[in-house]
mmCIF file of C-alpha atoms and ligand atoms in Angstrom:
data_model
loop_
_atom_site.group_PDB
_atom_site.id
_atom_site.type_symbol
_atom_site.label_atom_id
_atom_site.label_comp_id
_atom_site.label_asym_id
_atom_site.label_seq_id
_atom_site.Cartn_x
_atom_site.Cartn_y
_atom_site.Cartn_z
ATOM 1 C CA MET A 1 20.860 -12.448 -2.543
ATOM 2 C CA ILE A 2 18.628 -9.401 -3.082
ATOM 3 C CA SER A 3 17.216 -7.538 -0.076
ATOM 4 C CA VAL A 4 14.560 -4.869 -0.177
ATOM 5 C CA ILE A 5 13.110 -2.636 2.537
ATOM 6 C CA SER A 6 9.497 -1.596 2.081
ATOM 7 C CA THR A 7 6.807 0.159 4.088
ATOM 8 C CA PRO A 8 3.016 0.580 4.261
ATOM 9 C CA ASN A 9 1.044 3.530 2.925
ATOM 10 C CA ILE A 10 -2.027 5.301 4.255
ATOM 11 C CA ALA A 11 -4.775 6.200 1.816
ATOM 12 C CA PHE A 12 -6.580 9.563 1.787
ATOM 13 C CA THR A 13 -8.969 8.412 -0.944
ATOM 14 C CA LYS A 14 -9.420 4.683 -0.602
ATOM 15 C CA TYR A 15 -9.588 1.713 -2.902
ATOM 16 C CA TRP A 16 -12.649 -0.395 -2.162
ATOM 17 C CA GLY A 17 -13.974 -2.959 -4.634
ATOM 18 C CA ASN A 18 -12.514 -4.424 -7.824
ATOM 19 C CA ARG A 19 -13.690 -4.413 -11.394
ATOM 20 C CA ASN A 20 -11.616 -7.578 -11.915
ATOM 21 C CA GLU A 21 -10.954 -9.577 -8.768
ATOM 22 C CA ASN A 22 -8.315 -12.000 -10.103
ATOM 23 C CA LEU A 23 -6.171 -9.236 -11.551
ATOM 24 C CA ARG A 24 -6.866 -6.886 -8.624
ATOM 25 C CA LEU A 25 -8.012 -4.151 -10.972
ATOM 26 C CA PRO A 26 -9.591 -1.551 -8.693
ATOM 27 C CA ALA A 27 -13.022 -0.072 -9.316
ATOM 28 C CA ASN A 28 -11.835 3.442 -8.434
ATOM 29 C CA ASP A 29 -8.786 5.709 -8.261
ATOM 30 C CA SER A 30 -7.166 6.224 -4.851
ATOM 31 C CA LEU A 31 -4.337 8.247 -3.318
ATOM 32 C CA SER A 32 -2.034 7.653 -0.375
ATOM 33 C CA MET A 33 1.044 8.794 1.468
ATOM 34 C CA THR A 34 3.899 6.307 1.640
ATOM 35 C CA LEU A 35 5.115 5.897 5.245
ATOM 36 C CA ASP A 36 8.721 5.590 6.416
ATOM 37 C CA SER A 37 7.975 2.858 8.982
ATOM 38 C CA PRO A 38 7.311 0.230 10.258
ATOM 39 C CA THR A 39 9.356 -1.717 7.749
ATOM 40 C CA VAL A 40 9.359 -5.090 6.053
ATOM 41 C CA ARG A 41 12.537 -6.666 4.747
ATOM 42 C CA ILE A 42 12.154 -9.005 1.795
ATOM 43 C CA SER A 43 15.063 -11.190 0.679
ATOM 44 C CA ILE A 44 15.130 -13.351 -2.385
ATOM 45 C CA GLU A 45 17.626 -16.037 -3.346
ATOM 46 C CA PRO A 46 17.762 -18.922 -5.831
ATOM 47 C CA ALA A 47 16.247 -22.218 -4.585
ATOM 48 C CA GLU A 48 15.251 -25.684 -5.827
ATOM 49 C CA THR A 49 11.575 -24.771 -5.788
ATOM 50 C CA PHE A 50 9.596 -21.600 -5.252
ATOM 51 C CA SER A 51 9.000 -21.133 -1.520
ATOM 52 C CA VAL A 52 8.126 -18.473 1.058
ATOM 53 C CA ARG A 53 9.315 -18.213 4.658
ATOM 54 C CA SER A 54 8.443 -15.590 7.225
ATOM 55 C CA TRP A 55 10.007 -14.528 10.529
ATOM 56 C CA ASN A 56 8.544 -12.783 13.574
ATOM 57 C CA VAL A 57 10.117 -9.684 15.107
ATOM 58 C CA ASP A 58 11.688 -11.884 17.845
ATOM 59 C CA GLY A 59 13.492 -13.992 15.204
ATOM 60 C CA SER A 60 11.258 -17.084 15.486
ATOM 61 C CA GLU A 61 9.872 -18.512 12.263
ATOM 62 C CA LYS A 62 6.197 -17.875 11.535
ATOM 63 C CA THR A 63 3.991 -20.646 10.182
ATOM 64 C CA LEU A 64 2.299 -19.292 7.092
ATOM 65 C CA SER A 65 -1.243 -20.484 6.400
ATOM 66 C CA GLU A 66 -1.997 -22.464 3.220
ATOM 67 C CA LYS A 67 -4.028 -19.472 2.039
ATOM 68 C CA ASN A 68 -1.091 -17.134 2.509
ATOM 69 C CA ILE A 69 1.343 -19.423 0.722
ATOM 70 C CA ALA A 70 -1.123 -19.834 -2.147
ATOM 71 C CA ARG A 71 -1.287 -16.022 -2.448
ATOM 72 C CA PHE A 72 2.471 -15.835 -3.183
ATOM 73 C CA HIS A 73 2.290 -18.685 -5.714
ATOM 74 C CA CYS A 74 -0.678 -17.085 -7.441
ATOM 75 C CA HIS A 75 1.157 -13.736 -7.443
ATOM 76 C CA ARG A 76 4.204 -15.252 -9.128
ATOM 77 C CA GLU A 77 1.994 -16.806 -11.838
ATOM 78 C CA LEU A 78 0.335 -13.451 -12.486
ATOM 79 C CA VAL A 79 3.713 -11.714 -12.584
ATOM 80 C CA ASN A 80 4.910 -14.195 -15.207
ATOM 81 C CA ARG A 81 1.714 -13.600 -17.198
ATOM 82 C CA TYR A 82 2.424 -9.874 -17.053
ATOM 83 C CA LEU A 83 6.095 -10.289 -18.006
ATOM 84 C CA ALA A 84 5.037 -12.329 -21.027
ATOM 85 C CA THR A 85 3.080 -9.306 -22.304
ATOM 86 C CA LEU A 86 6.158 -7.080 -22.303
ATOM 87 C CA GLN A 87 7.761 -6.407 -25.611
ATOM 88 C CA THR A 88 11.147 -5.117 -24.624
ATOM 89 C CA GLU A 89 13.641 -3.316 -26.734
ATOM 90 C CA VAL A 90 17.049 -4.870 -26.196
ATOM 91 C CA SER A 91 20.186 -3.542 -27.848
ATOM 92 C CA ILE A 92 21.971 -6.194 -29.854
ATOM 93 C CA ILE A 93 25.558 -5.099 -30.130
ATOM 94 C CA GLN A 94 27.060 -6.093 -33.447
ATOM 95 C CA PRO A 95 30.827 -6.123 -34.157
ATOM 96 C CA SER A 96 30.548 -2.811 -35.969
ATOM 97 C CA PRO A 97 28.701 0.004 -34.173
ATOM 98 C CA ARG A 98 27.045 0.936 -37.466
ATOM 99 C CA LEU A 99 25.368 -2.440 -37.507
ATOM 100 C CA SER A 100 24.197 -2.156 -33.900
ATOM 101 C CA LYS A 101 20.395 -2.433 -33.810
ATOM 102 C CA LYS A 102 17.547 -2.776 -31.394
ATOM 103 C CA SER A 103 15.402 -5.854 -31.407
ATOM 104 C CA LEU A 104 12.149 -6.705 -29.699
ATOM 105 C CA ARG A 105 12.372 -9.443 -27.139
ATOM 106 C CA GLY A 106 9.073 -10.633 -25.733
ATOM 107 C CA ALA A 107 7.882 -13.482 -23.549
ATOM 108 C CA GLY A 108 11.445 -14.279 -22.543
ATOM 109 C CA TRP A 109 11.292 -13.123 -18.944
ATOM 110 C CA SER A 110 9.922 -14.963 -15.942
ATOM 111 C CA ILE A 111 10.365 -15.466 -12.210
ATOM 112 C CA SER A 112 11.347 -19.086 -11.661
ATOM 113 C CA ASN A 113 12.473 -20.829 -8.477
ATOM 114 C CA TYR A 114 13.403 -18.595 -5.576
ATOM 115 C CA GLN A 115 13.002 -18.530 -1.837
ATOM 116 C CA LEU A 116 11.281 -15.404 -0.565
ATOM 117 C CA SER A 117 12.074 -14.487 3.048
ATOM 118 C CA ILE A 118 9.882 -11.981 4.873
ATOM 119 C CA ARG A 119 10.900 -10.189 8.053
ATOM 120 C CA SER A 120 8.101 -7.823 9.029
ATOM 121 C CA GLN A 121 7.906 -5.304 11.863
ATOM 122 C CA ILE A 122 4.231 -4.713 11.066
ATOM 123 C CA PRO A 123 1.435 -6.493 12.968
ATOM 124 C CA SER A 124 -0.749 -8.145 10.318
ATOM 125 C CA ALA A 125 -4.450 -7.599 9.701
ATOM 126 C CA ILE A 126 -5.068 -4.624 12.011
ATOM 127 C CA GLY A 127 -5.441 -1.869 9.373
ATOM 128 C CA LEU A 128 -1.749 -1.021 9.002
ATOM 129 C CA ALA A 129 -1.296 -2.176 5.405
ATOM 130 C CA SER A 130 1.093 -5.032 6.152
ATOM 131 C CA SER A 131 0.367 -6.796 2.854
ATOM 132 C CA ALA A 132 0.941 -3.553 0.958
ATOM 133 C CA ALA A 133 4.412 -3.397 2.493
ATOM 134 C CA VAL A 134 5.089 -7.088 1.798
ATOM 135 C CA PHE A 135 3.981 -7.092 -1.853
ATOM 136 C CA SER A 136 5.651 -3.779 -2.677
ATOM 137 C CA GLY A 137 8.843 -5.332 -1.286
ATOM 138 C CA VAL A 138 8.371 -8.537 -3.289
ATOM 139 C CA ALA A 139 7.690 -6.525 -6.466
ATOM 140 C CA LYS A 140 10.770 -4.381 -5.930
ATOM 141 C CA ALA A 141 12.860 -7.526 -5.346
ATOM 142 C CA TYR A 142 11.519 -9.120 -8.557
ATOM 143 C CA GLY A 143 12.278 -5.840 -10.347
ATOM 144 C CA GLU A 144 15.886 -5.951 -9.129
ATOM 145 C CA LEU A 145 16.197 -9.608 -10.122
ATOM 146 C CA LEU A 146 14.995 -8.816 -13.632
ATOM 147 C CA ARG A 147 17.279 -5.767 -13.820
ATOM 148 C CA ARG A 148 20.258 -8.026 -13.092
ATOM 149 C CA GLU A 149 19.067 -10.257 -15.945
ATOM 150 C CA GLY A 150 18.941 -7.284 -18.309
ATOM 151 C CA LEU A 151 15.306 -6.171 -18.103
ATOM 152 C CA GLU A 152 15.000 -2.666 -16.644
ATOM 153 C CA LEU A 153 11.422 -1.992 -15.512
ATOM 154 C CA THR A 154 10.006 1.456 -14.753
ATOM 155 C CA ASP A 155 8.459 2.284 -11.361
ATOM 156 C CA GLU A 156 5.033 2.109 -13.017
ATOM 157 C CA GLN A 157 5.748 -1.394 -14.309
ATOM 158 C CA ILE A 158 6.992 -2.479 -10.869
ATOM 159 C CA SER A 159 3.814 -0.977 -9.390
ATOM 160 C CA ILE A 160 1.782 -3.278 -11.648
ATOM 161 C CA ILE A 161 3.740 -6.263 -10.293
ATOM 162 C CA ALA A 162 2.993 -5.079 -6.729
ATOM 163 C CA ARG A 163 -0.705 -4.582 -7.524
ATOM 164 C CA LEU A 164 -1.025 -8.201 -8.652
ATOM 165 C CA GLY A 165 -0.247 -9.284 -5.063
ATOM 166 C CA SER A 166 -2.117 -6.593 -3.128
ATOM 167 C CA GLY A 167 -3.975 -3.752 -4.821
ATOM 168 C CA SER A 168 -2.814 -1.022 -2.454
ATOM 169 C CA ALA A 169 0.812 -2.291 -2.543
ATOM 170 C CA CYS A 170 1.380 -0.539 -5.869
ATOM 171 C CA ARG A 171 1.272 2.791 -4.015
ATOM 172 C CA SER A 172 4.290 1.841 -1.823
ATOM 173 C CA ILE A 173 6.793 1.424 -4.657
ATOM 174 C CA GLN A 174 7.389 5.158 -4.800
ATOM 175 C CA GLY A 175 7.683 7.600 -1.947
ATOM 176 C CA GLY A 176 5.707 10.697 -1.080
ATOM 177 C CA PHE A 177 2.164 10.950 -2.392
ATOM 178 C CA VAL A 178 1.070 8.301 -4.847
ATOM 179 C CA ALA A 179 -2.180 7.700 -6.726
ATOM 180 C CA ILE A 180 -3.598 4.571 -8.296
ATOM 181 C CA ASP A 181 -4.782 5.360 -11.769
ATOM 182 C CA ALA A 182 -7.490 2.683 -11.914
ATOM 183 C CA GLY A 183 -7.742 2.913 -15.710
ATOM 184 C CA ILE A 184 -10.401 1.032 -17.672
ATOM 185 C CA GLY A 185 -10.737 -2.404 -19.257
ATOM 186 C CA ASP A 186 -9.500 -5.803 -18.225
ATOM 187 C CA THR A 187 -5.904 -5.949 -19.395
ATOM 188 C CA ILE A 188 -3.385 -6.924 -16.737
ATOM 189 C CA ASP A 189 -1.543 -3.576 -16.959
ATOM 190 C CA SER A 190 -4.598 -1.326 -17.047
ATOM 191 C CA ALA A 191 -4.179 0.009 -13.450
ATOM 192 C CA LYS A 192 -0.938 1.414 -12.086
ATOM 193 C CA ALA A 193 0.525 3.780 -9.521
ATOM 194 C CA VAL A 194 1.564 7.326 -10.382
ATOM 195 C CA GLN A 195 3.558 9.600 -8.083
ATOM 196 C CA ILE A 196 1.800 12.933 -7.407
ATOM 197 C CA ALA A 197 4.583 14.511 -5.302
ATOM 198 C CA ASP A 198 7.761 13.158 -3.741
ATOM 199 C CA ASN A 199 8.552 12.835 -0.034
ATOM 200 C CA ASP A 200 10.196 16.275 0.198
ATOM 201 C CA HIS A 201 7.012 17.986 -0.957
ATOM 202 C CA TRP A 202 5.123 18.046 2.373
ATOM 203 C CA PRO A 203 6.558 16.692 5.665
ATOM 204 C CA LEU A 204 3.360 15.132 7.028
ATOM 205 C CA HIS A 205 3.383 12.686 9.931
ATOM 206 C CA ASP A 206 1.097 9.749 10.678
ATOM 207 C CA ILE A 207 0.625 8.917 14.360
ATOM 208 C CA VAL A 208 -1.014 5.510 14.328
ATOM 209 C CA ILE A 209 -3.102 4.310 17.283
ATOM 210 C CA ALA A 210 -3.924 0.599 17.277
ATOM 211 C CA PRO A 211 -6.557 -0.132 19.950
ATOM 212 C CA SER A 212 -6.094 -3.871 19.407
ATOM 213 C CA LEU A 213 -3.536 -6.151 17.748
ATOM 214 C CA GLU A 214 -6.138 -8.859 17.194
ATOM 215 C CA GLU A 215 -6.283 -9.890 13.522
ATOM 216 C CA LYS A 216 -9.462 -8.906 11.662
ATOM 217 C CA LYS A 217 -11.760 -11.710 10.528
ATOM 218 C CA VAL A 218 -12.332 -10.475 6.977
ATOM 219 C CA GLY A 219 -9.296 -9.032 5.189
ATOM 220 C CA SER A 220 -9.544 -6.309 2.540
ATOM 221 C CA THR A 221 -8.947 -8.767 -0.316
ATOM 222 C CA GLU A 222 -12.166 -10.518 0.736
ATOM 223 C CA GLY A 223 -13.935 -7.290 1.733
ATOM 224 C CA HIS A 224 -13.650 -5.894 -1.832
ATOM 225 C CA ARG A 225 -15.846 -8.785 -2.980
ATOM 226 C CA PHE A 226 -18.849 -7.590 -0.988
ATOM 227 C CA ALA A 227 -18.594 -3.882 -1.834
ATOM 228 C CA HIS A 228 -21.154 -4.047 -4.651
ATOM 229 C CA THR A 229 -23.767 -5.571 -2.302
ATOM 230 C CA SER A 230 -24.026 -2.301 -0.344
ATOM 231 C CA PRO A 231 -26.829 0.066 -1.399
ATOM 232 C CA CYS A 232 -24.331 2.926 -0.812
ATOM 233 C CA TYR A 233 -21.627 1.628 -3.168
ATOM 234 C CA ALA A 234 -22.886 3.018 -6.495
ATOM 235 C CA GLU A 235 -23.042 6.526 -5.013
ATOM 236 C CA ARG A 236 -19.522 6.092 -3.575
ATOM 237 C CA LEU A 237 -18.175 5.234 -7.022
ATOM 238 C CA ARG A 238 -19.963 8.263 -8.519
ATOM 239 C CA GLN A 239 -18.196 10.529 -6.002
ATOM 240 C CA MET A 240 -14.708 9.076 -6.391
ATOM 241 C CA SER A 241 -13.351 10.941 -9.416
ATOM 242 C CA ARG A 242 -14.333 14.332 -7.951
ATOM 243 C CA ARG A 243 -12.811 13.320 -4.581
ATOM 244 C CA GLN A 244 -9.623 12.157 -6.282
ATOM 245 C CA ARG A 245 -9.276 15.499 -8.103
ATOM 246 C CA GLU A 246 -9.796 17.399 -4.830
ATOM 247 C CA CYS A 247 -7.285 15.224 -3.035
ATOM 248 C CA ILE A 248 -4.613 15.665 -5.730
ATOM 249 C CA ASN A 249 -5.224 19.406 -5.639
ATOM 250 C CA ALA A 250 -5.012 19.531 -1.797
ATOM 251 C CA ILE A 251 -1.677 17.714 -1.912
ATOM 252 C CA ARG A 252 -0.213 19.815 -4.710
ATOM 253 C CA THR A 253 -1.182 23.071 -2.955
ATOM 254 C CA ARG A 254 -0.447 21.716 0.565
ATOM 255 C CA ASP A 255 -3.979 22.662 1.631
ATOM 256 C CA PHE A 256 -4.398 20.696 4.879
ATOM 257 C CA GLU A 257 -8.033 21.710 5.494
ATOM 258 C CA LYS A 258 -9.048 20.494 2.072
ATOM 259 C CA LEU A 259 -7.118 17.235 2.545
ATOM 260 C CA GLN A 260 -8.826 16.753 5.927
ATOM 261 C CA ARG A 261 -12.320 17.316 4.497
ATOM 262 C CA VAL A 262 -11.929 14.938 1.573
ATOM 263 C CA SER A 263 -10.062 12.158 3.364
ATOM 264 C CA GLU A 264 -12.301 12.011 6.460
ATOM 265 C CA LYS A 265 -15.383 11.985 4.238
ATOM 266 C CA ASP A 266 -13.896 9.207 2.128
ATOM 267 C CA ALA A 267 -12.879 7.054 5.116
ATOM 268 C CA LEU A 268 -16.309 7.339 6.759
ATOM 269 C CA ASP A 269 -17.950 6.641 3.420
ATOM 270 C CA LEU A 270 -15.896 3.453 2.894
ATOM 271 C CA HIS A 271 -16.936 2.197 6.328
ATOM 272 C CA LYS A 272 -20.580 3.039 5.612
ATOM 273 C CA VAL A 273 -20.309 0.853 2.485
ATOM 274 C CA ALA A 274 -18.574 -1.952 4.443
ATOM 275 C CA GLU A 275 -21.120 -1.850 7.274
ATOM 276 C CA THR A 276 -24.091 -1.955 4.884
ATOM 277 C CA SER A 277 -22.732 -4.696 2.618
ATOM 278 C CA ASN A 278 -23.874 -8.304 2.699
ATOM 279 C CA PRO A 279 -22.419 -9.679 4.941
ATOM 280 C CA PRO A 280 -21.901 -6.445 6.915
ATOM 281 C CA LEU A 281 -18.245 -5.740 7.700
ATOM 282 C CA GLN A 282 -17.667 -3.965 10.993
ATOM 283 C CA TYR A 283 -14.015 -2.891 11.001
ATOM 284 C CA LEU A 284 -14.346 0.055 13.404
ATOM 285 C CA ASN A 285 -15.036 -0.397 17.111
ATOM 286 C CA GLN A 286 -16.029 1.757 20.099
ATOM 287 C CA GLU A 287 -12.422 2.759 20.702
ATOM 288 C CA THR A 288 -12.093 3.985 17.110
ATOM 289 C CA HIS A 289 -15.186 6.168 17.526
ATOM 290 C CA ARG A 290 -14.021 7.462 20.898
ATOM 291 C CA ILE A 291 -10.636 8.504 19.438
ATOM 292 C CA ILE A 292 -12.275 10.187 16.409
ATOM 293 C CA GLY A 293 -14.595 12.168 18.722
ATOM 294 C CA GLU A 294 -11.746 13.281 20.965
ATOM 295 C CA ILE A 295 -9.596 14.323 18.002
ATOM 296 C CA GLU A 296 -12.433 16.437 16.598
ATOM 297 C CA THR A 297 -12.699 18.264 19.945
ATOM 298 C CA LEU A 298 -8.926 18.588 20.398
ATOM 299 C CA ARG A 299 -8.282 20.086 16.969
ATOM 300 C CA LYS A 300 -11.077 22.625 17.433
ATOM 301 C CA GLU A 301 -9.896 23.677 20.895
ATOM 302 C CA GLU A 302 -6.191 23.808 20.055
ATOM 303 C CA HIS A 303 -6.371 24.676 16.323
ATOM 304 C CA LEU A 304 -4.387 21.607 15.289
ATOM 305 C CA ALA A 305 -3.822 20.477 11.711
ATOM 306 C CA VAL A 306 -4.730 16.812 12.126
ATOM 307 C CA LEU A 307 -7.012 14.441 10.234
ATOM 308 C CA PHE A 308 -8.202 10.925 11.014
ATOM 309 C CA THR A 309 -8.551 8.001 8.670
ATOM 310 C CA MET A 310 -9.017 4.241 9.053
ATOM 311 C CA ASP A 311 -8.348 1.350 6.681
ATOM 312 C CA ALA A 312 -9.935 -2.067 7.171
ATOM 313 C CA GLY A 313 -9.457 -2.301 10.944
ATOM 314 C CA PRO A 314 -10.067 -0.322 14.154
ATOM 315 C CA THR A 315 -6.608 1.316 13.908
ATOM 316 C CA VAL A 316 -6.804 5.119 13.675
ATOM 317 C CA HIS A 317 -4.268 7.024 11.573
ATOM 318 C CA LEU A 318 -3.811 10.625 12.724
ATOM 319 C CA VAL A 319 -2.117 12.427 9.854
ATOM 320 C CA CYS A 320 -0.789 15.799 10.962
ATOM 321 C CA THR A 321 1.629 18.591 10.127
ATOM 322 C CA GLU A 322 5.061 19.054 11.676
ATOM 323 C CA GLU A 323 3.616 21.760 14.002
ATOM 324 C CA SER A 324 0.862 19.503 15.386
ATOM 325 C CA ARG A 325 3.002 16.382 15.657
ATOM 326 C CA ASP A 326 4.168 16.603 19.298
ATOM 327 C CA ARG A 327 0.687 17.344 20.621
ATOM 328 C CA ILE A 328 -0.854 14.455 18.652
ATOM 329 C CA ALA A 329 1.909 12.049 19.706
ATOM 330 C CA ARG A 330 1.312 13.053 23.356
ATOM 331 C CA TYR A 331 -2.420 12.394 22.910
ATOM 332 C CA ALA A 332 -1.696 9.006 21.309
ATOM 333 C CA HIS A 333 0.663 7.822 24.032
ATOM 334 C CA ASN A 334 -1.968 8.700 26.668
ATOM 335 C CA GLN A 335 -4.443 6.180 25.232
ATOM 336 C CA PRO A 336 -4.765 3.174 27.542
ATOM 337 C CA HIS A 337 -4.085 -0.341 26.127
ATOM 338 C CA CYS A 338 -3.192 1.012 22.677
ATOM 339 C CA THR A 339 -0.082 0.436 20.554
ATOM 340 C CA VAL A 340 1.301 3.587 18.947
ATOM 341 C CA PHE A 341 3.471 3.878 15.807
ATOM 342 C CA GLU A 342 5.026 7.249 15.017
ATOM 343 C CA THR A 343 5.628 7.456 11.293
ATOM 344 C CA LYS A 344 6.006 10.085 8.604
ATOM 345 C CA VAL A 345 6.079 10.407 4.847
ATOM 346 C CA GLY A 346 8.662 8.008 3.403
ATOM 347 C CA SER A 347 10.649 7.393 0.240
ATOM 348 C CA GLY A 348 9.196 4.059 -0.954
ATOM 349 C CA ALA A 349 10.559 0.541 -1.443
ATOM 350 C CA HIS A 350 14.314 0.375 -1.985
ATOM 351 C CA CYS A 351 17.029 -2.211 -2.394
ATOM 352 C CA GLN A 352 19.327 -2.718 0.534
ATOM 353 C CA HIS A 353 22.961 -3.231 -0.321
ATOM 354 C CA ALA A 354 24.935 -5.824 1.606
ATOM 355 C CA SER A 355 27.224 -3.273 3.254
ATOM 356 C CA THR A 356 24.289 -1.277 4.712
ATOM 357 C CA SER A 357 22.426 -4.338 6.005
ATOM 358 C CA THR A 358 21.842 -4.232 9.754
ATOM 359 C CA LEU A 359 19.414 -7.123 10.043
ATOM 360 C CA SER A 360 20.488 -10.729 10.094
HETATM 361 C C1 DP6 B 1 -9.113 -0.303 3.034
HETATM 362 O O1 DP6 B 1 -6.648 -5.288 -1.399
HETATM 363 O O2 DP6 B 1 -4.775 -3.654 -1.024
HETATM 364 O O3 DP6 B 1 -6.741 -0.368 2.880
HETATM 365 O O4 DP6 B 1 -6.030 -7.448 1.177
HETATM 366 O O5 DP6 B 1 -4.410 -6.208 2.551
HETATM 367 O O6 DP6 B 1 -3.922 -6.668 0.161
HETATM 368 P P1 DP6 B 1 -4.949 -6.430 1.190
HETATM 369 O O7 DP6 B 1 -5.601 -4.993 0.869
HETATM 370 P P2 DP6 B 1 -5.954 -4.323 -0.500
HETATM 371 O O8 DP6 B 1 -7.049 -3.227 -0.044
HETATM 372 C C2 DP6 B 1 -6.745 -2.102 0.718
HETATM 373 C C3 DP6 B 1 -8.015 -1.459 1.160
HETATM 374 C C4 DP6 B 1 -7.898 -0.274 2.105
HETATM 375 C C5 DP6 B 1 -7.949 1.039 1.347
HETATM 376 C C6 DP6 B 1 -6.683 1.493 0.647
HETATM 377 O O9 DP6 B 1 -5.572 1.243 1.125
HETATM 378 O O10 DP6 B 1 -6.835 2.161 -0.395
#
């Protein structure tokens, strides 16, 4: 059995809209920080047929919807399509080393019948990237499976496998600060994740405040579809490459003020697009706006390095430096009826070896 631990990521410049929906090829570049928690554990073992099972935090089995199950089946088909495009150099060892040669082996690899088991600590559909954590874990597990069969994939190739299940999942394969290079064209491998800096580069924290654990009605996968109907979307796309450059630069130089400016602008801009699309998508609520307002006042009064950002849900991510962390955590825990997650920059999806396994 192969077990993988994976985590969500929080985007500073966000992916919104696809240029190819089936292949989840994003319309724009994006950049996120991989978090160290909450975690998802994915296990994979041989089975009679391909199947997916999921467990709640309390150990009870979750009933997956038809739509969810179909997503895993569709993902596996896309992964096999991608694997068939790989021309891999395999060493053929001949009796004499002088005759040893490399040959190209293509179309020989595929994911066949396995049972995927998902144990997630992440509430789904509240804006905490639970599917990013799940599909980065599944991709890493497939990568390990293929490695054991002799096909060693790079992190970028594994990120493509993750992207085929959930666009933003490709950014959780590696740790630290990771960009999606959206690329151009319609080939299955034309968008991939690229690490900008590893998790030792900048010890940022993300204090997450979830005002509600109620699942959103329209998930991001569906939301991307409506992006182009917003009159603000074309302008957003025009701004994205400049924003991405600024964001990469802010991370490389550890310039928190610059990171705050670009990421808050980008988050508010994404929600302006969502709210003006057809149908309008209202992910933020009154609580979100109240928290944003209070954080703006708090950081001014107390000179705190903290920024806010929201994915597709009312959940507010307060990304802050080590120095501001305690104050922001105190603020978060004082919010009535909210669930708080204290996370920080993490190291990305990784295989769990049997001896280190603590979960059943
Ligand atoms: C708003 O298509 O990756 O979080 O439907 O959950 O798989 P799922 O989401 P995905 O879109 C993520 C959109 C976003 C912004 C971001 O993370 O870049």
